[in-house]
């Protein structure tokens, strides 16, 4: 999602699709519970393979729910609550 701009319908659909998968929702909950989470910690805590985490985090990143920072060979994930707030506002506007 674009910063400061109202999300498009396609962007909202991407967020809903990302949240609809139980594995992705679990990963997002774990990432959101801390300031930043290393990929290795997420793999260890979630009990899914590194490739599965990578696949699902890519979807979360594309939807704007997670920011990824690379440090050397390590990846660190941060939750982006503004995307969830945009989704909530769009749903609330339905009435």
Tab-separated table of N, CA, C and O in Angstrom:
chain	number	residue	atom	x	y	z
A	1	UNK	N	0.834	-1.175	0.000
A	1	UNK	CA	0.000	0.000	0.000
A	1	UNK	C	0.881	1.243	0.000
A	1	UNK	O	1.942	1.261	0.596
A	2	UNK	N	0.389	2.258	-0.653
A	2	UNK	CA	1.128	3.505	-0.723
A	2	UNK	C	0.974	4.288	0.566
A	2	UNK	O	-0.104	4.340	1.151
A	3	UNK	N	2.053	4.903	0.995
A	3	UNK	CA	2.021	5.696	2.222
A	3	UNK	C	1.191	6.954	1.998
A	3	UNK	O	1.408	7.685	1.052
A	4	UNK	N	0.224	7.209	2.876
A	4	UNK	CA	-0.560	8.424	2.831
A	4	UNK	C	-1.703	8.412	1.837
A	4	UNK	O	-2.577	9.254	1.908
A	5	UNK	N	-1.692	7.523	0.890
A	5	UNK	CA	-2.760	7.463	-0.107
A	5	UNK	C	-3.805	6.447	0.322
A	5	UNK	O	-3.497	5.469	1.000
A	6	UNK	N	-5.033	6.701	-0.087
A	6	UNK	CA	-6.094	5.731	0.198
A	6	UNK	C	-5.796	4.457	-0.596
A	6	UNK	O	-5.400	4.523	-1.761
A	7	UNK	N	-5.960	3.304	0.036
A	7	UNK	CA	-5.659	2.048	-0.674
A	7	UNK	C	-6.647	1.797	-1.810
A	7	UNK	O	-7.823	2.149	-1.711
A	8	UNK	N	-6.136	1.206	-2.865
A	8	UNK	CA	-7.001	0.830	-3.981
A	8	UNK	C	-7.741	-0.452	-3.624
A	8	UNK	O	-7.377	-1.156	-2.668
A	9	UNK	N	-8.752	-0.769	-4.393
A	9	UNK	CA	-9.500	-2.003	-4.169
A	9	UNK	C	-8.584	-3.220	-4.291
A	9	UNK	O	-8.660	-4.141	-3.473
A	10	UNK	N	-7.690	-3.202	-5.271
A	10	UNK	CA	-6.755	-4.325	-5.455
A	10	UNK	C	-5.831	-4.484	-4.246
A	10	UNK	O	-5.524	-5.594	-3.826
A	11	UNK	N	-5.380	-3.359	-3.675
A	11	UNK	CA	-4.516	-3.423	-2.493
A	11	UNK	C	-5.271	-3.997	-1.296
A	11	UNK	O	-4.718	-4.803	-0.540
A	12	UNK	N	-6.517	-3.594	-1.131
A	12	UNK	CA	-7.322	-4.145	-0.038
A	12	UNK	C	-7.537	-5.642	-0.210
A	12	UNK	O	-7.461	-6.402	0.758
A	13	UNK	N	-7.779	-6.072	-1.422
A	13	UNK	CA	-7.960	-7.502	-1.707
A	13	UNK	C	-6.680	-8.261	-1.398
A	13	UNK	O	-6.720	-9.353	-0.804
A	14	UNK	N	-5.523	-7.705	-1.747
A	14	UNK	CA	-4.242	-8.352	-1.447
A	14	UNK	C	-4.054	-8.539	0.060
A	14	UNK	O	-3.570	-9.580	0.510
A	15	UNK	N	-4.432	-7.528	0.845
A	15	UNK	CA	-4.312	-7.623	2.302
A	15	UNK	C	-5.241	-8.711	2.828
A	15	UNK	O	-4.842	-9.547	3.647
A	16	UNK	N	-6.477	-8.719	2.349
A	16	UNK	CA	-7.428	-9.738	2.814
A	16	UNK	C	-6.960	-11.146	2.445
A	16	UNK	O	-7.070	-12.073	3.253
A	17	UNK	N	-6.436	-11.309	1.246
A	17	UNK	CA	-5.915	-12.618	0.833
A	17	UNK	C	-4.745	-13.037	1.717
A	17	UNK	O	-4.633	-14.200	2.097
A	18	UNK	N	-3.866	-12.090	2.028
A	18	UNK	CA	-2.706	-12.406	2.869
A	18	UNK	C	-3.163	-12.855	4.258
A	18	UNK	O	-2.587	-13.780	4.833
A	19	UNK	N	-4.185	-12.210	4.784
A	19	UNK	CA	-4.666	-12.542	6.123
A	19	UNK	C	-5.517	-13.810	6.155
A	19	UNK	O	-5.744	-14.373	7.223
A	20	UNK	N	-5.997	-14.257	5.003
A	20	UNK	CA	-6.909	-15.404	4.945
A	20	UNK	C	-6.213	-16.744	5.164
A	20	UNK	O	-6.881	-17.739	5.438
A	21	UNK	N	-4.898	-16.783	5.060
A	21	UNK	CA	-4.168	-18.040	5.234
A	21	UNK	C	-3.763	-18.195	6.696
A	21	UNK	O	-3.147	-17.294	7.267
A	22	UNK	N	-4.091	-19.336	7.331
A	22	UNK	CA	-3.777	-19.501	8.751
A	22	UNK	C	-2.279	-19.455	9.074
A	22	UNK	O	-1.898	-18.940	10.130
A	23	UNK	N	-1.445	-19.954	8.190
A	23	UNK	CA	0.000	-19.909	8.440
A	23	UNK	C	0.477	-18.464	8.404
A	23	UNK	O	1.224	-18.018	9.278
A	24	UNK	N	0.036	-17.708	7.397
A	24	UNK	CA	0.448	-16.303	7.306
A	24	UNK	C	-0.064	-15.501	8.491
A	24	UNK	O	0.657	-14.652	9.035
A	25	UNK	N	-1.284	-15.760	8.903
A	25	UNK	CA	-1.835	-15.045	10.050
A	25	UNK	C	-1.030	-15.345	11.310
A	25	UNK	O	-0.724	-14.449	12.101
A	26	UNK	N	-0.635	-16.595	11.483
A	26	UNK	CA	0.194	-16.964	12.627
A	26	UNK	C	1.554	-16.272	12.569
A	26	UNK	O	2.032	-15.736	13.575
A	27	UNK	N	2.169	-16.258	11.405
A	27	UNK	CA	3.465	-15.590	11.251
A	27	UNK	C	3.336	-14.098	11.540
A	27	UNK	O	4.169	-13.516	12.236
A	28	UNK	N	2.271	-13.481	11.033
A	28	UNK	CA	2.072	-12.050	11.263
A	28	UNK	C	1.861	-11.757	12.746
A	28	UNK	O	2.401	-10.789	13.272
A	29	UNK	N	1.105	-12.593	13.429
A	29	UNK	CA	0.910	-12.408	14.876
A	29	UNK	C	2.238	-12.472	15.623
A	29	UNK	O	2.482	-11.684	16.536
A	30	UNK	N	3.083	-13.394	15.247
A	30	UNK	CA	4.392	-13.528	15.901
A	30	UNK	C	5.276	-12.310	15.617
A	30	UNK	O	5.962	-11.810	16.510
A	31	UNK	N	5.254	-11.833	14.377
A	31	UNK	CA	6.060	-10.662	14.012
A	31	UNK	C	5.534	-9.420	14.730
A	31	UNK	O	6.306	-8.614	15.242
A	32	UNK	N	4.220	-9.273	14.791
A	32	UNK	CA	3.609	-8.085	15.407
A	32	UNK	C	3.815	-8.040	16.918
A	32	UNK	O	3.741	-6.971	17.517
A	33	UNK	N	4.111	-9.171	17.528
A	33	UNK	CA	4.260	-9.235	18.987
A	33	UNK	C	5.584	-8.634	19.471
A	33	UNK	O	5.747	-8.387	20.662
A	34	UNK	N	6.511	-8.399	18.548
A	34	UNK	CA	7.831	-7.843	18.906
A	34	UNK	C	8.153	-6.676	17.982
A	34	UNK	O	7.506	-6.485	16.958
A	35	UNK	N	9.175	-5.901	18.353
A	35	UNK	CA	9.571	-4.767	17.510
A	35	UNK	C	10.116	-5.233	16.164
A	35	UNK	O	9.820	-4.656	15.126
A	36	UNK	N	10.938	-6.272	16.201
A	36	UNK	CA	11.543	-6.823	14.992
A	36	UNK	C	11.868	-8.284	15.249
A	36	UNK	O	12.271	-8.643	16.349
A	37	UNK	N	11.669	-9.119	14.233
A	37	UNK	CA	11.940	-10.549	14.410
A	37	UNK	C	12.864	-11.045	13.303
A	37	UNK	O	12.615	-10.796	12.121
A	38	UNK	N	13.908	-11.742	13.715
A	38	UNK	CA	14.818	-12.357	12.752
A	38	UNK	C	14.138	-13.560	12.108
A	38	UNK	O	13.352	-14.256	12.740
A	39	UNK	N	14.452	-13.800	10.867
A	39	UNK	CA	13.879	-14.929	10.142
A	39	UNK	C	14.151	-16.240	10.874
A	39	UNK	O	13.265	-17.077	10.993
A	40	UNK	N	15.363	-16.392	11.384
A	40	UNK	CA	15.708	-17.645	12.068
A	40	UNK	C	14.834	-17.852	13.307
A	40	UNK	O	14.425	-18.969	13.596
A	41	UNK	N	14.541	-16.766	14.022
A	41	UNK	CA	13.660	-16.870	15.192
A	41	UNK	C	12.239	-17.225	14.781
A	41	UNK	O	11.564	-18.013	15.447
A	42	UNK	N	11.787	-16.642	13.680
A	42	UNK	CA	10.432	-16.930	13.201
A	42	UNK	C	10.304	-18.388	12.781
A	42	UNK	O	9.305	-19.044	13.091
A	43	UNK	N	11.317	-18.901	12.119
A	43	UNK	CA	11.308	-20.316	11.717
A	43	UNK	C	11.260	-21.205	12.960
A	43	UNK	O	10.471	-22.149	13.029
A	44	UNK	N	12.083	-20.881	13.944
A	44	UNK	CA	12.138	-21.682	15.169
A	44	UNK	C	10.810	-21.650	15.931
A	44	UNK	O	10.317	-22.678	16.371
A	45	UNK	N	10.232	-20.473	16.065
A	45	UNK	CA	8.992	-20.332	16.824
A	45	UNK	C	7.776	-20.918	16.115
A	45	UNK	O	6.865	-21.414	16.762
A	46	UNK	N	7.749	-20.819	14.803
A	46	UNK	CA	6.547	-21.219	14.061
A	46	UNK	C	6.524	-22.703	13.701
A	46	UNK	O	5.486	-23.227	13.311
A	47	UNK	N	7.664	-23.358	13.798
A	47	UNK	CA	7.759	-24.787	13.495
A	47	UNK	C	7.388	-25.112	12.050
A	47	UNK	O	6.817	-26.161	11.774
A	48	UNK	N	7.684	-24.169	11.144
A	48	UNK	CA	7.567	-24.444	9.712
A	48	UNK	C	8.945	-24.217	9.097
A	48	UNK	O	9.798	-23.563	9.691
A	49	UNK	N	9.149	-24.748	7.917
A	49	UNK	CA	10.476	-24.666	7.292
A	49	UNK	C	10.817	-23.235	6.891
A	49	UNK	O	9.937	-22.379	6.728
A	50	UNK	N	12.093	-23.000	6.707
A	50	UNK	CA	12.561	-21.672	6.287
A	50	UNK	C	11.967	-21.289	4.935
A	50	UNK	O	11.602	-20.133	4.719
A	51	UNK	N	11.841	-22.250	4.032
A	51	UNK	CA	11.274	-21.934	2.716
A	51	UNK	C	9.791	-21.572	2.829
A	51	UNK	O	9.304	-20.706	2.107
A	52	UNK	N	9.085	-22.210	3.759
A	52	UNK	CA	7.676	-21.889	3.978
A	52	UNK	C	7.538	-20.490	4.562
A	52	UNK	O	6.689	-19.703	4.135
A	53	UNK	N	8.385	-20.157	5.527
A	53	UNK	CA	8.370	-18.807	6.100
A	53	UNK	C	8.663	-17.786	5.006
A	53	UNK	O	7.960	-16.781	4.870
A	54	UNK	N	9.671	-18.036	4.204
A	54	UNK	CA	10.042	-17.118	3.133
A	54	UNK	C	8.885	-16.901	2.161
A	54	UNK	O	8.578	-15.763	1.788
A	55	UNK	N	8.243	-17.980	1.772
A	55	UNK	CA	7.107	-17.906	0.841
A	55	UNK	C	5.983	-17.043	1.418
A	55	UNK	O	5.453	-16.148	0.750
A	56	UNK	N	5.623	-17.290	2.666
A	56	UNK	CA	4.503	-16.576	3.269
A	56	UNK	C	4.853	-15.133	3.622
A	56	UNK	O	4.018	-14.233	3.485
A	57	UNK	N	6.087	-14.885	4.051
A	57	UNK	CA	6.496	-13.511	4.357
A	57	UNK	C	6.510	-12.675	3.082
A	57	UNK	O	6.173	-11.487	3.111
A	58	UNK	N	6.850	-13.274	1.960
A	58	UNK	CA	6.813	-12.539	0.694
A	58	UNK	C	5.397	-12.029	0.424
A	58	UNK	O	5.208	-10.883	0.011
A	59	UNK	N	4.404	-12.864	0.663
A	59	UNK	CA	3.013	-12.448	0.470
A	59	UNK	C	2.636	-11.339	1.448
A	59	UNK	O	1.979	-10.362	1.077
A	60	UNK	N	3.060	-11.471	2.707
A	60	UNK	CA	2.782	-10.436	3.706
A	60	UNK	C	3.467	-9.123	3.335
A	60	UNK	O	2.898	-8.043	3.500
A	61	UNK	N	4.693	-9.209	2.812
A	61	UNK	CA	5.423	-8.011	2.393
A	61	UNK	C	4.739	-7.356	1.204
A	61	UNK	O	4.540	-6.141	1.177
A	62	UNK	N	4.357	-8.149	0.221
A	62	UNK	CA	3.691	-7.621	-0.971
A	62	UNK	C	2.376	-6.924	-0.605
A	62	UNK	O	2.030	-5.905	-1.200
A	63	UNK	N	1.693	-7.447	0.391
A	63	UNK	CA	0.432	-6.848	0.846
A	63	UNK	C	0.660	-5.611	1.711
A	63	UNK	O	-0.292	-4.913	2.052
A	64	UNK	N	1.906	-5.353	2.080
A	64	UNK	CA	2.218	-4.178	2.888
A	64	UNK	C	2.104	-4.383	4.380
A	64	UNK	O	2.160	-3.429	5.149
A	65	UNK	N	1.953	-5.626	4.810
A	65	UNK	CA	1.785	-5.921	6.232
A	65	UNK	C	3.100	-6.080	6.982
A	65	UNK	O	3.140	-5.967	8.203
A	66	UNK	N	4.176	-6.358	6.247
A	66	UNK	CA	5.477	-6.602	6.863
A	66	UNK	C	6.549	-5.858	6.073
A	66	UNK	O	6.493	-5.794	4.842
A	67	UNK	N	7.495	-5.314	6.788
A	67	UNK	CA	8.678	-4.702	6.176
A	67	UNK	C	9.846	-5.651	6.413
A	67	UNK	O	9.969	-6.234	7.498
A	68	UNK	N	10.683	-5.829	5.405
A	68	UNK	CA	11.822	-6.732	5.500
A	68	UNK	C	13.107	-5.915	5.430
A	68	UNK	O	13.272	-5.069	4.559
A	69	UNK	N	14.001	-6.189	6.374
A	69	UNK	CA	15.314	-5.547	6.403
A	69	UNK	C	16.366	-6.643	6.315
A	69	UNK	O	16.300	-7.631	7.030
A	70	UNK	N	17.311	-6.459	5.398
A	70	UNK	CA	18.390	-7.438	5.242
A	70	UNK	C	19.646	-6.888	5.885
A	70	UNK	O	20.037	-5.744	5.658
A	71	UNK	N	20.259	-7.720	6.714
A	71	UNK	CA	21.522	-7.368	7.361
A	71	UNK	C	22.481	-8.520	7.116
A	71	UNK	O	22.362	-9.582	7.737
A	72	UNK	N	23.424	-8.308	6.207
A	72	UNK	CA	24.312	-9.407	5.821
A	72	UNK	C	23.500	-10.497	5.145
A	72	UNK	O	22.793	-10.238	4.178
A	73	UNK	N	23.565	-11.696	5.695
A	73	UNK	CA	22.788	-12.814	5.149
A	73	UNK	C	21.479	-13.021	5.897
A	73	UNK	O	20.728	-13.932	5.591
A	74	UNK	N	21.211	-12.176	6.880
A	74	UNK	CA	20.032	-12.353	7.730
A	74	UNK	C	18.921	-11.379	7.359
A	74	UNK	O	19.175	-10.237	6.983
A	75	UNK	N	17.689	-11.862	7.495
A	75	UNK	CA	16.509	-11.043	7.243
A	75	UNK	C	15.797	-10.786	8.562
A	75	UNK	O	15.715	-11.668	9.420
A	76	UNK	N	15.275	-9.566	8.697
A	76	UNK	CA	14.549	-9.168	9.899
A	76	UNK	C	13.204	-8.606	9.467
A	76	UNK	O	13.130	-7.811	8.522
A	77	UNK	N	12.148	-8.972	10.186
A	77	UNK	CA	10.796	-8.594	9.811
A	77	UNK	C	10.189	-7.661	10.844
A	77	UNK	O	10.361	-7.851	12.049
A	78	UNK	N	9.450	-6.662	10.342
A	78	UNK	CA	8.761	-5.700	11.188
A	78	UNK	C	7.323	-5.580	10.698
A	78	UNK	O	7.071	-5.473	9.487
A	79	UNK	N	6.398	-5.580	11.643
A	79	UNK	CA	4.977	-5.403	11.334
A	79	UNK	C	4.705	-3.956	10.960
A	79	UNK	O	5.244	-3.037	11.570
A	80	UNK	N	3.855	-3.753	9.959
A	80	UNK	CA	3.460	-2.412	9.520
A	80	UNK	C	1.979	-2.210	9.854
A	80	UNK	O	1.111	-2.511	9.043
A	81	UNK	N	1.671	-1.695	11.043
A	81	UNK	CA	0.275	-1.578	11.473
A	81	UNK	C	-0.543	-0.600	10.645
A	81	UNK	O	-1.773	-0.697	10.615
A	82	UNK	N	0.105	0.325	9.942
A	82	UNK	CA	-0.656	1.277	9.144
A	82	UNK	C	-1.471	0.594	8.053
A	82	UNK	O	-2.541	1.074	7.671
A	83	UNK	N	-1.000	-0.539	7.569
A	83	UNK	CA	-1.749	-1.281	6.559
A	83	UNK	C	-3.021	-1.860	7.154
A	83	UNK	O	-4.091	-1.783	6.542
A	84	UNK	N	-2.926	-2.407	8.343
A	84	UNK	CA	-4.117	-2.940	9.014
A	84	UNK	C	-5.087	-1.807	9.339
A	84	UNK	O	-6.313	-1.977	9.225
A	85	UNK	N	-4.566	-0.650	9.726
A	85	UNK	CA	-5.442	0.507	9.998
A	85	UNK	C	-6.165	0.954	8.730
A	85	UNK	O	-7.346	1.310	8.773
A	86	UNK	N	-5.481	0.935	7.598
A	86	UNK	CA	-6.119	1.291	6.323
A	86	UNK	C	-7.233	0.318	5.974
A	86	UNK	O	-8.296	0.717	5.504
A	87	UNK	N	-6.969	-0.962	6.208
A	87	UNK	CA	-7.997	-1.980	5.947
A	87	UNK	C	-9.195	-1.764	6.875
A	87	UNK	O	-10.343	-1.801	6.431
A	88	UNK	N	-8.934	-1.513	8.140
A	88	UNK	CA	-10.014	-1.274	9.110
A	88	UNK	C	-10.845	-0.064	8.702
A	88	UNK	O	-12.074	-0.112	8.738
A	89	UNK	N	-10.182	1.007	8.295
A	89	UNK	CA	-10.908	2.213	7.861
A	89	UNK	C	-11.772	1.930	6.637
A	89	UNK	O	-12.924	2.387	6.555
A	90	UNK	N	-11.227	1.160	5.700
A	90	UNK	CA	-11.999	0.828	4.493
A	90	UNK	C	-13.221	-0.020	4.838
A	90	UNK	O	-14.317	0.197	4.305
A	91	UNK	N	-13.058	-0.966	5.749
A	91	UNK	CA	-14.192	-1.799	6.168
A	91	UNK	C	-15.223	-0.974	6.945
A	91	UNK	O	-16.434	-1.160	6.750
A	92	UNK	N	-14.744	-0.072	7.797
A	92	UNK	CA	-15.671	0.783	8.552
A	92	UNK	C	-16.458	1.707	7.653
A	92	UNK	O	-17.600	2.069	7.969
A	93	UNK	N	-15.893	2.079	6.519
A	93	UNK	CA	-16.600	2.987	5.598
A	93	UNK	C	-17.765	2.288	4.903
A	93	UNK	O	-18.592	2.957	4.280
A	94	UNK	N	-17.830	0.984	5.007
A	94	UNK	CA	-18.948	0.257	4.396
A	94	UNK	C	-20.258	0.500	5.130
A	94	UNK	O	-21.331	0.266	4.603
A	95	UNK	N	-20.130	0.919	6.371
A	95	UNK	CA	-21.341	1.248	7.132
A	95	UNK	C	-21.715	0.298	8.182
A	95	UNK	O	-21.320	-0.632	8.624
